[in-house]
C-alpha cells in the first residue's frame, strides 16, 4: 500500500472536517458499508418439539427444536438474512469416543437441514463439520491413547460431510482444524456428485479463551478433557494462518474463515489482501457475550456497539460475518 503524502501546504486550505459536517456528505464519502447480505445467523438445534432453551451465557440466544427453528428462520428470512449456520446439540447418551452420531444421516443436524431447506429453499444452509458436539471427550476429532488422531478423525469428518451433503446442505464448514480435511472432503463430494456443494473452511481457527459460551450452548464444556492446542492455532501466530489458508485453498476450499473475529482482525485483513478469496469472520460467543454483558450493566450502547463491530469486520475486508446478533443487525439496518 502506498502511503498518502500530504501536500506541503495544508491547514487551513485542507480541512478534513468539511467532509464530516452533514449526514449526506458523511454517507457519500463513507468507505465501507454494512448490509443485511453480509450476515450469517448461527443457531443451535436440539431434539424434541416446541423447545426453546435460553442460554444464560449468551443473552438473547436460545436452542431451538426443529419446529421452532423453522419459525425463527422465517423471521430471519423476512429480514433478508441470506444464510443460516446450524450447530447441533447431542444428548449425553449419544456421545462416544469417535463421535459416531455425527455420521448418522438421521441425526438432528441432518433432519434440521432437510426441514429448513424444504421450508425455505431460497435460504442458504451451512453446517459445521467437526466432532466436538458428538464426542464423549469434547474434542473435534477421534481420541486414541490420549491424543487426537488426525487420520482417524479424517475418516469420520469425511463421512459427516457426506451425510450433510446428502441432507441438502449448501455449505460444508469444516471447523476441526485437522490437517488435510479440506482435500479429503472435496474429493468425497466430487465422487458422490455433490460438485456444487461449497466448502467454507475454518482455515485460521485459534485456540481461544473466547469459546466458553459456545461450549455451554452445545453442552460440550462439561465433557472437554484437556484443551485443543494440539490442533487449533496459537494466538501468537500470524504467518501460520496464511500458510493454513493457502493449504485449504489448494485443497478446494471455496471460502475461508477466521475465528475468532475481533481479536484477529489483523489476520482477516492479511488473508483478504494475500488471497483475494471470499473471506469471513466469526463474531464468536465470547465476543457477543461481552457486548451483551457490558450493555446490561449500562457501560455501553448495544446497538451502537454491534454496528461498530460489524463495520470493523467490513473495514478489515470481510465479505460476511457469522454473528449471533444477525437478526438485531438486520432490524437496525431496516430502521
PDB file of N, CA, C and O in Angstrom, residues 41-45 52 64-86 112-113 115-117 119-125 327 331:
ATOM      1  N   UNK A  41     -26.458 -16.102  10.275  1.00  0.00           N
ATOM      2  CA  UNK A  41     -27.028 -16.261  11.621  1.00  0.00           C
ATOM      3  C   UNK A  41     -26.803 -17.683  12.131  1.00  0.00           C
ATOM      4  O   UNK A  41     -27.359 -18.626  11.577  1.00  0.00           O
ATOM      5  N   UNK A  42     -25.977 -17.877  13.158  1.00  0.00           N
ATOM      6  CA  UNK A  42     -25.789 -19.206  13.739  1.00  0.00           C
ATOM      7  C   UNK A  42     -26.926 -19.538  14.699  1.00  0.00           C
ATOM      8  O   UNK A  42     -27.319 -18.701  15.526  1.00  0.00           O
ATOM      9  N   UNK A  43     -27.446 -20.766  14.612  1.00  0.00           N
ATOM     10  CA  UNK A  43     -28.493 -21.209  15.537  1.00  0.00           C
ATOM     11  C   UNK A  43     -28.173 -22.604  16.068  1.00  0.00           C
ATOM     12  O   UNK A  43     -27.514 -23.399  15.403  1.00  0.00           O
ATOM     13  N   UNK A  44     -28.679 -22.878  17.260  1.00  0.00           N
ATOM     14  CA  UNK A  44     -28.444 -24.151  17.938  1.00  0.00           C
ATOM     15  C   UNK A  44     -29.719 -24.991  17.874  1.00  0.00           C
ATOM     16  O   UNK A  44     -30.818 -24.497  18.178  1.00  0.00           O
ATOM     17  N   UNK A  45     -29.556 -26.261  17.499  1.00  0.00           N
ATOM     18  CA  UNK A  45     -30.687 -27.152  17.266  1.00  0.00           C
ATOM     19  C   UNK A  45     -30.671 -28.306  18.267  1.00  0.00           C
ATOM     20  O   UNK A  45     -29.641 -28.964  18.466  1.00  0.00           O
ATOM     21  N   UNK A  52     -37.620 -24.344  23.380  1.00  0.00           N
ATOM     22  CA  UNK A  52     -36.853 -23.095  23.366  1.00  0.00           C
ATOM     23  C   UNK A  52     -36.077 -23.084  24.673  1.00  0.00           C
ATOM     24  O   UNK A  52     -36.671 -23.011  25.746  1.00  0.00           O
ATOM     25  N   UNK A  64     -33.127 -24.225  19.777  1.00  0.00           N
ATOM     26  CA  UNK A  64     -34.457 -24.446  19.224  1.00  0.00           C
ATOM     27  C   UNK A  64     -34.619 -25.900  18.789  1.00  0.00           C
ATOM     28  O   UNK A  64     -33.700 -26.487  18.201  1.00  0.00           O
ATOM     29  N   UNK A  65     -35.793 -26.465  19.034  1.00  0.00           N
ATOM     30  CA  UNK A  65     -36.143 -27.702  18.339  1.00  0.00           C
ATOM     31  C   UNK A  65     -36.448 -27.344  16.880  1.00  0.00           C
ATOM     32  O   UNK A  65     -36.641 -26.172  16.539  1.00  0.00           O
ATOM     33  N   UNK A  66     -36.481 -28.346  16.033  1.00  0.00           N
ATOM     34  CA  UNK A  66     -36.579 -28.077  14.592  1.00  0.00           C
ATOM     35  C   UNK A  66     -37.845 -27.309  14.244  1.00  0.00           C
ATOM     36  O   UNK A  66     -37.817 -26.369  13.430  1.00  0.00           O
ATOM     37  N   UNK A  67     -38.981 -27.652  14.868  1.00  0.00           N
ATOM     38  CA  UNK A  67     -40.228 -26.962  14.551  1.00  0.00           C
ATOM     39  C   UNK A  67     -40.165 -25.483  14.923  1.00  0.00           C
ATOM     40  O   UNK A  67     -40.656 -24.620  14.177  1.00  0.00           O
ATOM     41  N   UNK A  68     -39.524 -25.168  16.052  1.00  0.00           N
ATOM     42  CA  UNK A  68     -39.371 -23.771  16.454  1.00  0.00           C
ATOM     43  C   UNK A  68     -38.355 -23.072  15.556  1.00  0.00           C
ATOM     44  O   UNK A  68     -38.536 -21.902  15.177  1.00  0.00           O
ATOM     45  N   UNK A  69     -37.289 -23.794  15.194  1.00  0.00           N
ATOM     46  CA  UNK A  69     -36.264 -23.215  14.322  1.00  0.00           C
ATOM     47  C   UNK A  69     -36.866 -22.782  12.991  1.00  0.00           C
ATOM     48  O   UNK A  69     -36.485 -21.740  12.438  1.00  0.00           O
ATOM     49  N   UNK A  70     -37.798 -23.557  12.468  1.00  0.00           N
ATOM     50  CA  UNK A  70     -38.438 -23.188  11.200  1.00  0.00           C
ATOM     51  C   UNK A  70     -39.115 -21.829  11.319  1.00  0.00           C
ATOM     52  O   UNK A  70     -38.994 -20.971  10.435  1.00  0.00           O
ATOM     53  N   UNK A  71     -39.809 -21.589  12.443  1.00  0.00           N
ATOM     54  CA  UNK A  71     -40.464 -20.292  12.649  1.00  0.00           C
ATOM     55  C   UNK A  71     -39.432 -19.170  12.793  1.00  0.00           C
ATOM     56  O   UNK A  71     -39.592 -18.084  12.227  1.00  0.00           O
ATOM     57  N   UNK A  72     -38.363 -19.436  13.555  1.00  0.00           N
ATOM     58  CA  UNK A  72     -37.358 -18.404  13.808  1.00  0.00           C
ATOM     59  C   UNK A  72     -36.565 -18.073  12.544  1.00  0.00           C
ATOM     60  O   UNK A  72     -36.225 -16.912  12.295  1.00  0.00           O
ATOM     61  N   UNK A  73     -36.266 -19.074  11.750  1.00  0.00           N
ATOM     62  CA  UNK A  73     -35.577 -18.824  10.483  1.00  0.00           C
ATOM     63  C   UNK A  73     -36.487 -18.052   9.533  1.00  0.00           C
ATOM     64  O   UNK A  73     -36.008 -17.232   8.736  1.00  0.00           O
ATOM     65  N   UNK A  74     -37.796 -18.269   9.643  1.00  0.00           N
ATOM     66  CA  UNK A  74     -38.735 -17.488   8.849  1.00  0.00           C
ATOM     67  C   UNK A  74     -38.625 -16.006   9.146  1.00  0.00           C
ATOM     68  O   UNK A  74     -38.683 -15.172   8.234  1.00  0.00           O
ATOM     69  N   UNK A  75     -38.416 -15.662  10.418  1.00  0.00           N
ATOM     70  CA  UNK A  75     -38.224 -14.257  10.793  1.00  0.00           C
ATOM     71  C   UNK A  75     -36.932 -13.728  10.172  1.00  0.00           C
ATOM     72  O   UNK A  75     -36.888 -12.613   9.631  1.00  0.00           O
ATOM     73  N   UNK A  76     -35.876 -14.529  10.232  1.00  0.00           N
ATOM     74  CA  UNK A  76     -34.602 -14.136   9.627  1.00  0.00           C
ATOM     75  C   UNK A  76     -34.752 -13.935   8.126  1.00  0.00           C
ATOM     76  O   UNK A  76     -34.199 -12.987   7.548  1.00  0.00           O
ATOM     77  N   UNK A  77     -35.516 -14.812   7.493  1.00  0.00           N
ATOM     78  CA  UNK A  77     -35.736 -14.701   6.049  1.00  0.00           C
ATOM     79  C   UNK A  77     -36.460 -13.412   5.705  1.00  0.00           C
ATOM     80  O   UNK A  77     -36.123 -12.723   4.732  1.00  0.00           O
ATOM     81  N   UNK A  78     -37.459 -13.054   6.504  1.00  0.00           N
ATOM     82  CA  UNK A  78     -38.196 -11.810   6.262  1.00  0.00           C
ATOM     83  C   UNK A  78     -37.297 -10.583   6.422  1.00  0.00           C
ATOM     84  O   UNK A  78     -37.494  -9.562   5.759  1.00  0.00           O
ATOM     85  N   UNK A  79     -36.292 -10.710   7.286  1.00  0.00           N
ATOM     86  CA  UNK A  79     -35.343  -9.610   7.479  1.00  0.00           C
ATOM     87  C   UNK A  79     -34.298  -9.540   6.370  1.00  0.00           C
ATOM     88  O   UNK A  79     -33.526  -8.585   6.303  1.00  0.00           O
ATOM     89  N   UNK A  80     -34.259 -10.569   5.524  1.00  0.00           N
ATOM     90  CA  UNK A  80     -33.332 -10.573   4.400  1.00  0.00           C
ATOM     91  C   UNK A  80     -32.016 -11.275   4.657  1.00  0.00           C
ATOM     92  O   UNK A  80     -31.098 -11.220   3.823  1.00  0.00           O
ATOM     93  N   UNK A  81     -31.880 -11.970   5.791  1.00  0.00           N
ATOM     94  CA  UNK A  81     -30.638 -12.692   6.091  1.00  0.00           C
ATOM     95  C   UNK A  81     -30.509 -13.861   5.116  1.00  0.00           C
ATOM     96  O   UNK A  81     -31.416 -14.687   5.003  1.00  0.00           O
ATOM     97  N   UNK A  82     -29.393 -13.973   4.413  1.00  0.00           N
ATOM     98  CA  UNK A  82     -29.310 -14.953   3.330  1.00  0.00           C
ATOM     99  C   UNK A  82     -28.839 -16.348   3.723  1.00  0.00           C
ATOM    100  O   UNK A  82     -29.031 -17.293   2.961  1.00  0.00           O
ATOM    101  N   UNK A  83     -28.209 -16.489   4.911  1.00  0.00           N
ATOM    102  CA  UNK A  83     -27.524 -17.741   5.232  1.00  0.00           C
ATOM    103  C   UNK A  83     -27.641 -18.038   6.718  1.00  0.00           C
ATOM    104  O   UNK A  83     -27.442 -17.152   7.555  1.00  0.00           O
ATOM    105  N   UNK A  84     -27.940 -19.304   7.042  1.00  0.00           N
ATOM    106  CA  UNK A  84     -28.073 -19.787   8.415  1.00  0.00           C
ATOM    107  C   UNK A  84     -26.990 -20.837   8.672  1.00  0.00           C
ATOM    108  O   UNK A  84     -26.726 -21.675   7.802  1.00  0.00           O
ATOM    109  N   UNK A  85     -26.377 -20.779   9.849  1.00  0.00           N
ATOM    110  CA  UNK A  85     -25.381 -21.782  10.246  1.00  0.00           C
ATOM    111  C   UNK A  85     -25.956 -22.628  11.370  1.00  0.00           C
ATOM    112  O   UNK A  85     -26.402 -22.095  12.396  1.00  0.00           O
ATOM    113  N   UNK A  86     -25.958 -23.949  11.186  1.00  0.00           N
ATOM    114  CA  UNK A  86     -26.562 -24.862  12.158  1.00  0.00           C
ATOM    115  C   UNK A  86     -25.515 -25.498  13.066  1.00  0.00           C
ATOM    116  O   UNK A  86     -24.474 -25.967  12.592  1.00  0.00           O
ATOM    117  N   UNK A 112     -32.583 -31.229  10.591  1.00  0.00           N
ATOM    118  CA  UNK A 112     -32.797 -29.780  10.529  1.00  0.00           C
ATOM    119  C   UNK A 112     -32.497 -29.238   9.138  1.00  0.00           C
ATOM    120  O   UNK A 112     -33.232 -28.374   8.625  1.00  0.00           O
ATOM    121  N   UNK A 113     -31.432 -29.727   8.525  1.00  0.00           N
ATOM    122  CA  UNK A 113     -31.099 -29.289   7.166  1.00  0.00           C
ATOM    123  C   UNK A 113     -32.265 -29.581   6.221  1.00  0.00           C
ATOM    124  O   UNK A 113     -32.717 -28.707   5.464  1.00  0.00           O
ATOM    125  N   UNK A 115     -35.454 -30.142   6.878  1.00  0.00           N
ATOM    126  CA  UNK A 115     -36.664 -29.392   7.211  1.00  0.00           C
ATOM    127  C   UNK A 115     -36.553 -27.931   6.791  1.00  0.00           C
ATOM    128  O   UNK A 115     -37.506 -27.351   6.242  1.00  0.00           O
ATOM    129  N   UNK A 116     -35.412 -27.335   7.038  1.00  0.00           N
ATOM    130  CA  UNK A 116     -35.237 -25.918   6.711  1.00  0.00           C
ATOM    131  C   UNK A 116     -35.150 -25.692   5.203  1.00  0.00           C
ATOM    132  O   UNK A 116     -35.662 -24.693   4.687  1.00  0.00           O
ATOM    133  N   UNK A 117     -34.501 -26.618   4.485  1.00  0.00           N
ATOM    134  CA  UNK A 117     -34.437 -26.464   3.032  1.00  0.00           C
ATOM    135  C   UNK A 117     -35.819 -26.628   2.401  1.00  0.00           C
ATOM    136  O   UNK A 117     -36.142 -25.958   1.412  1.00  0.00           O
ATOM    137  N   UNK A 119     -38.647 -25.826   3.918  1.00  0.00           N
ATOM    138  CA  UNK A 119     -39.428 -24.642   4.278  1.00  0.00           C
ATOM    139  C   UNK A 119     -38.953 -23.388   3.558  1.00  0.00           C
ATOM    140  O   UNK A 119     -39.763 -22.537   3.181  1.00  0.00           O
ATOM    141  N   UNK A 120     -37.635 -23.278   3.381  1.00  0.00           N
ATOM    142  CA  UNK A 120     -37.055 -22.055   2.804  1.00  0.00           C
ATOM    143  C   UNK A 120     -35.973 -22.416   1.784  1.00  0.00           C
ATOM    144  O   UNK A 120     -34.785 -22.285   2.054  1.00  0.00           O
ATOM    145  N   UNK A 121     -36.381 -22.869   0.616  1.00  0.00           N
ATOM    146  CA  UNK A 121     -35.381 -23.290  -0.377  1.00  0.00           C
ATOM    147  C   UNK A 121     -34.460 -22.170  -0.833  1.00  0.00           C
ATOM    148  O   UNK A 121     -33.370 -22.436  -1.343  1.00  0.00           O
ATOM    149  N   UNK A 122     -34.873 -20.919  -0.636  1.00  0.00           N
ATOM    150  CA  UNK A 122     -34.064 -19.779  -1.080  1.00  0.00           C
ATOM    151  C   UNK A 122     -33.049 -19.347  -0.032  1.00  0.00           C
ATOM    152  O   UNK A 122     -32.216 -18.476  -0.315  1.00  0.00           O
ATOM    153  N   UNK A 123     -33.093 -19.927   1.176  1.00  0.00           N
ATOM    154  CA  UNK A 123     -32.157 -19.568   2.241  1.00  0.00           C
ATOM    155  C   UNK A 123     -30.988 -20.556   2.223  1.00  0.00           C
ATOM    156  O   UNK A 123     -31.189 -21.775   2.149  1.00  0.00           O
ATOM    157  N   UNK A 124     -29.771 -20.032   2.291  1.00  0.00           N
ATOM    158  CA  UNK A 124     -28.609 -20.899   2.350  1.00  0.00           C
ATOM    159  C   UNK A 124     -28.464 -21.543   3.726  1.00  0.00           C
ATOM    160  O   UNK A 124     -28.763 -20.912   4.748  1.00  0.00           O
ATOM    161  N   UNK A 125     -28.016 -22.788   3.737  1.00  0.00           N
ATOM    162  CA  UNK A 125     -27.791 -23.510   4.993  1.00  0.00           C
ATOM    163  C   UNK A 125     -26.348 -23.991   5.011  1.00  0.00           C
ATOM    164  O   UNK A 125     -25.881 -24.637   4.062  1.00  0.00           O
ATOM    165  N   UNK A 327     -29.850 -11.042  13.549  1.00  0.00           N
ATOM    166  CA  UNK A 327     -31.215 -10.512  13.423  1.00  0.00           C
ATOM    167  C   UNK A 327     -31.320  -9.110  14.018  1.00  0.00           C
ATOM    168  O   UNK A 327     -32.063  -8.272  13.505  1.00  0.00           O
ATOM    169  N   UNK A 331     -32.447  -5.816  11.793  1.00  0.00           N
ATOM    170  CA  UNK A 331     -33.513  -4.892  12.200  1.00  0.00           C
ATOM    171  C   UNK A 331     -33.003  -3.446  12.227  1.00  0.00           C
ATOM    172  O   UNK A 331     -33.717  -2.519  11.823  1.00  0.00           O
TER     173      UNK A 331
END
